[in-house]
Amino acid sequence: MTVLLDVKDLRVRFRTLGAIRAKLAGVADPFLDAVLDVSFQLRAGTTFGLVGESGSGKSTLGRAILGLTPIESGTIRFDGMAPMGLSGSALSAYRRNAAMMFQDPVASLSPRLTVKALITEPFVIHGLKDRDLDAEARRLLDMVGLPANFAGRYPHQLSGGQARRVGVARALALEPKLIIADEPTAGLDVSVQGEILNLMARLQRELGLTYLIITHNLAVVRHICDEMAIMYMGRFVECGPTAEIFANPGHPYTHGLLAAQPHPDPDRRRQDVELKGEVPSLARRPSGCEFHTRCPRAKERCSTERPEPREIVPGQTLRCHYPLLDPAA
Amino acid sequence: MSVPASDPIASAALPAGTAAPRGAGVFRQIARDPMGLLGLTLATLLVVTGLFADWLAPYDPIGIDVRNRFADPSWAHPLGTDNLGRDLLSRVIAGSQIALIVAFCTTFLAMIGGLVLGLIAGYGPRWLDNTLLLLFDSIYSFPYIMLALAVITLFGSSFFIVILVIAVTTLPAYARLVRTSTLGIKNSEFVLAERSLGARAPRILFRHIMPNILGPLLIIVSMDIPVVITVEAGLSFLGLGVPPPAPSWGRILNEGYSFIRQSYWIVIAGGLPLILATLGFTFLGESLRDIFDPKLRKRG
Amino acid sequence: MAAVHPVIAPEARADAVLDVRDLSIDFATPRGPVHALREVNLTVPRGSVVGVVGESGSGKTTLISAAMRLLPDNAELRGGAVLFEGEDVLRMSPQALRNLRGQRISMVFQDPMTALNPVLSIGQQMVDIQYRDRGLGRAAKKRKAAELLRRVGIPDPMQRLGNYPHEFSGGMRQRIAIAMALLGNPELLIADEPTTALDVTMEAQIIHLLRELQQDYQSSILFISHNLGLIAELCDYVVILYAGTVVEQGTVRDVFHRPQHPYTEALLVCDPALLQDVTRELPTIPGDVPDLVNLPRGCIFAERCPRVFERCRAEDPATRWVSAGHAARCHLASPLERS
């Protein structure tokens, strides 16, 4: 299968202090690394899950891929082109091919616009004047399973699930190849979650879409993602096929995350919490392996030497000196 | 501890138009509030008088009739005449036109200017924001009387100069309000969503950010109309306003003040419409504010 | 039709901290009254954790507001009572209410900043809320605050008393909010989605902490959540709310292992964590929550129920017992005769 998105050594950093203030305060490095050394490939027609806690850099990575956040170094190739160097019409073409769905279903819709205006706006922005906007609105609403009379509604008149469908319709308007979905199920009831995910799966089958799904919900990732990556403090700590990772988590952090998922069975209560403490501040990045401060398997080496990514099993890469997976096996 | 405002049931049940009632509904809501009704009546009266001033005025407002100086109010001259024998009722009616033109032109100019500059300051780069803020604050800290004196000494007094001076001095307040709201909205998720679609800054500013700011801005502007009317009257009173012989209320007051011992009614004729107009627009503005933004009422 | 049966076994009801009886609440809206809660029965037995599960629009928030009598102005009590230690909260004197809120009942919110004042140090806030305790000096109150902070897992509590809320992470703030809620030794703790804003690893820690505290202090907790996993993890009893009615309640084991109401069943099936096999076709509950202004005739769930039959659309089912302490509001629930 062809590679649609190829990310290499991506780094995104945020300035915490202005240049002059940093000088005055004597801060040598007024930057925070939000995404560090991230490399991965996204094959066309598949779904990739980005998993991590808040501050892991998963949302920043998604925004950086779309050019909403400037990147510090590294390359992003989309369909063989490098969009970050592009400008003008080529960048506009990239924007048509890669769409984003944002976290909050209602708040990501401009509040004073009707549903019709919202879902046909991509055509207006990209100057597609020959389109019949009424027909397009009907087509898109039908595609996401909303009745045509929703065209006149405003965002605050929609339920979370309906607003989410409008978000999907908007993302689909320009027939993109890639959709980046930031927490597509956040704020939705369990029964509605399933509807949205099924809708996305159906559209993927029908339109051959490629998804990059950013989420903290591992139960969802397990069902809908072909491949996944677990992020911790801006790095991929583990990356590989979803089924493999769920069956044999290699990184202690992955294992801890999986163990932290509550199971809806009163007979399977956990007696102890595996991962204690919390993600350190990005301003105080631990030396060596960033996870050593919380890792139950950490040894001395972990606090001094940073583990490089290793392919333990074919396809499954992780950054750990002492992985749970035995490379010999 | 307060009741969670996001009760799904309570909020889901609210009608669609909680954001802004439209059309005839607004008038009905104003009429329900006694102060609002009073304000609406006074304001309508003023607007109608201003619009039809030329027909309503029984005499030429600047026509001098020396034989009839300081005439007491009578059937012929319901408000009497002034020191040059001009009919005061006609002058007051003509004055309403001036007050209205100045008030609406000024607030409109200030609103447009404040809106554009505020949007640019809020959405633009940091240096531009800082520069504009400095500009707003400098104007804000400058007393408008001084500015008016300086400008009129330089360019002479005219209708246009008066409007410009008041507009420039009221603009910073609007610009700051717009800037603050823009700063709040520009990082919201829907603006990010628009950017991800490839929308450019003007589209984001005018199609997505502006409609969300316009409501509160219009409320503030409508409450500023009476302030502008008094400011214009003040300038005219000091001789810095609309040049004579135009019958501004401030000028009528000023002239009446000189002859207050001979005929006190000149001051009343100039002052009463000013008071009624100010009160009318204030009540109307407050009523509108309560309807469109009930949150402001609790704070105020 | 009034639910005539008491829902939790009478022996549990006798020693209940909170006992909600046939509570019905409407909200006045321009469209007409919204029937937010209808004949809700719920009991929190002393020393137990009761979970309330409900999707949006189920009336969870209204239920908590009623328990604290913090209902909005447009709320109208249609009937029923909220008995706290035998006394009806909805008919309490203002003086008794003041004692109730924050002292006898405390709350932990989804957003810990709701309970924390951003401009006061947490030490100051924790001393302030002990104002009722006149016998204790300031130093002793500080020691008590520090002790509780240590208990909820804040390292160096004595030093950290001087810090302000923004100097703590989200998880730490929630721990502090829990410590503050426990400071007055409340008889009932209401936790309203306390982990929704937190990451999974922090969520697991907070749930673990709540369970430990519950065992140490024998507290009674009303735990509101939409996360079935957390309910299973923490609660003894569970109450399933749907569109303003209790459709099922019982012990967590009974309800999770032998759900008697089709809605409960559907909820459990929909939870992706419960699906054994990986699938792209996730189960859903088709349809929407009914309009609470124009309630449908018959069973409230009939429109979406996979097992609906004629009677469901005609007659609102009564609450029926399936086994001791386990009840469901469904025509299909097989009732168990009680002597």
Short mmCIF file of C-alpha atoms in Angstrom, two decimals, chain A residues 176-323:
data_model
loop_
_atom_site.label_atom_id
_atom_site.label_comp_id
_atom_site.label_asym_id
_atom_site.label_seq_id
_atom_site.Cartn_x
_atom_site.Cartn_y
_atom_site.Cartn_z
CA PRO A 176 -9.78 15.04 1.29
CA LYS A 177 -7.49 12.03 1.41
CA LEU A 178 -6.50 12.46 5.04
CA ILE A 179 -8.62 13.37 8.03
CA ILE A 180 -6.99 14.19 11.33
CA ALA A 181 -9.53 13.72 14.11
CA ASP A 182 -8.69 15.17 17.53
CA GLU A 183 -10.64 13.19 20.14
CA PRO A 184 -13.57 12.40 17.83
CA THR A 185 -15.56 10.89 20.71
CA ALA A 186 -14.83 13.46 23.43
CA GLY A 187 -17.90 14.74 25.21
CA LEU A 188 -20.23 12.21 23.57
CA ASP A 189 -22.37 9.64 25.32
CA VAL A 190 -21.34 6.02 24.92
CA SER A 191 -24.21 5.19 22.59
CA VAL A 192 -23.48 8.21 20.38
CA GLN A 193 -19.74 7.46 20.35
CA GLY A 194 -20.46 4.21 18.55
CA GLU A 195 -22.61 5.96 15.95
CA ILE A 196 -19.89 8.48 15.12
CA LEU A 197 -17.16 5.85 14.91
CA ASN A 198 -19.34 3.66 12.71
CA LEU A 199 -20.05 6.62 10.47
CA MET A 200 -16.33 7.30 10.17
CA ALA A 201 -15.64 3.64 9.40
CA ARG A 202 -18.34 3.58 6.73
CA LEU A 203 -16.98 6.73 5.09
CA GLN A 204 -13.51 5.22 5.14
CA ARG A 205 -14.77 2.15 3.28
CA GLU A 206 -16.76 4.17 0.78
CA LEU A 207 -14.31 6.98 0.12
CA GLY A 208 -10.98 5.31 0.87
CA LEU A 209 -10.13 7.85 3.56
CA THR A 210 -7.04 7.75 5.72
CA TYR A 211 -7.47 8.68 9.38
CA LEU A 212 -5.09 9.96 12.00
CA ILE A 213 -6.99 9.71 15.26
CA ILE A 214 -5.77 11.54 18.32
CA THR A 215 -7.29 10.18 21.49
CA HIS A 216 -6.74 9.07 25.05
CA ASN A 217 -9.44 6.43 24.79
CA LEU A 218 -7.63 3.14 24.38
CA ALA A 219 -10.82 1.11 24.19
CA VAL A 220 -11.73 3.03 21.05
CA VAL A 221 -8.25 2.74 19.55
CA ARG A 222 -8.33 -1.01 19.93
CA HIS A 223 -11.38 -1.27 17.69
CA ILE A 224 -10.78 1.31 15.02
CA CYS A 225 -7.03 1.71 14.52
CA ASP A 226 -4.79 -0.44 12.35
CA GLU A 227 -1.66 1.03 13.81
CA MET A 228 -0.98 3.14 16.84
CA ALA A 229 1.68 5.11 18.63
CA ILE A 230 1.94 5.93 22.31
CA MET A 231 3.38 9.36 23.06
CA TYR A 232 5.03 10.48 26.26
CA MET A 233 6.45 13.98 26.66
CA GLY A 234 6.59 14.56 22.93
CA ARG A 235 8.20 11.28 21.88
CA PHE A 236 6.83 8.07 20.46
CA VAL A 237 7.65 5.54 23.16
CA GLU A 238 5.99 2.70 21.30
CA CYS A 239 4.62 2.35 17.81
CA GLY A 240 3.25 -0.56 15.85
CA PRO A 241 0.20 -2.56 14.80
CA THR A 242 -2.66 -2.07 17.28
CA ALA A 243 -3.37 -5.75 17.72
CA GLU A 244 0.28 -6.49 18.55
CA ILE A 245 0.54 -3.67 21.04
CA PHE A 246 -2.65 -4.64 22.85
CA ALA A 247 -1.58 -8.27 22.93
CA ASN A 248 2.03 -7.64 23.93
CA PRO A 249 2.73 -4.13 25.13
CA GLY A 250 6.49 -3.68 25.03
CA HIS A 251 6.98 -0.39 26.82
CA PRO A 252 6.25 -0.17 30.56
CA TYR A 253 4.30 3.02 29.92
CA THR A 254 2.05 1.31 27.39
CA HIS A 255 1.47 -1.45 29.87
CA GLY A 256 0.64 1.06 32.57
CA LEU A 257 -1.80 2.91 30.34
CA LEU A 258 -3.56 -0.30 29.45
CA ALA A 259 -3.75 -1.27 33.10
CA ALA A 260 -5.18 2.12 34.03
CA GLN A 261 -8.26 1.59 31.84
CA PRO A 262 -11.14 0.76 34.14
CA HIS A 263 -12.97 -2.41 33.24
CA PRO A 264 -16.75 -2.42 33.52
CA ASP A 265 -16.81 -5.60 35.55
CA PRO A 266 -17.11 -5.42 39.34
CA ASP A 267 -15.30 -8.74 39.63
CA ARG A 268 -12.22 -7.38 37.93
CA ARG A 269 -11.39 -4.53 40.29
CA ARG A 270 -7.74 -3.60 40.34
CA GLN A 271 -6.05 -3.91 43.67
CA ASP A 272 -3.24 -1.51 42.95
CA VAL A 273 -2.42 1.39 40.69
CA GLU A 274 0.42 0.58 38.34
CA LEU A 275 1.39 4.07 37.21
CA LYS A 276 1.83 6.49 40.08
CA GLY A 277 2.53 10.21 39.95
CA GLU A 278 1.97 12.29 36.88
CA VAL A 279 3.61 13.50 33.70
CA PRO A 280 6.46 15.87 34.62
CA SER A 281 6.36 19.44 33.36
CA LEU A 282 7.85 19.91 29.89
CA ALA A 283 9.97 22.66 31.44
CA ARG A 284 11.66 20.06 33.64
CA ARG A 285 12.28 17.26 31.17
CA PRO A 286 13.90 14.33 33.03
CA SER A 287 17.35 13.21 31.89
CA GLY A 288 17.82 9.93 30.09
CA CYS A 289 14.54 8.17 29.46
CA GLU A 290 11.78 10.71 30.20
CA PHE A 291 9.65 7.97 31.73
CA HIS A 292 12.17 6.80 34.32
CA THR A 293 10.66 8.96 37.07
CA ARG A 294 7.43 6.92 36.95
CA CYS A 295 8.66 3.63 35.52
CA PRO A 296 8.26 0.56 37.74
CA ARG A 297 11.16 -1.15 35.87
CA ALA A 298 13.59 1.78 35.86
CA LYS A 299 17.24 1.03 36.57
CA GLU A 300 20.19 3.36 36.93
CA ARG A 301 20.96 3.40 33.24
CA CYS A 302 17.50 4.80 32.45
CA SER A 303 18.18 8.11 34.20
CA THR A 304 21.42 8.75 32.34
CA GLU A 305 21.12 7.24 28.89
CA ARG A 306 18.28 8.00 26.52
CA PRO A 307 16.97 4.87 24.81
CA GLU A 308 16.87 5.02 21.02
CA PRO A 309 13.96 3.53 19.11
CA ARG A 310 14.43 -0.19 18.44
CA GLU A 311 12.37 -2.52 16.35
CA ILE A 312 11.79 -5.32 18.84
CA VAL A 313 9.39 -7.36 16.74
CA PRO A 314 8.95 -6.58 13.03
CA GLY A 315 6.75 -3.50 12.83
CA GLN A 316 6.77 -2.79 16.57
CA THR A 317 9.22 -0.08 17.56
CA LEU A 318 9.87 1.13 21.08
CA ARG A 319 12.16 3.28 23.14
CA CYS A 320 13.13 1.35 26.24
CA HIS A 321 16.30 -0.19 27.67
CA TYR A 322 14.39 -2.91 29.48
CA PRO A 323 11.25 -3.64 27.47
#
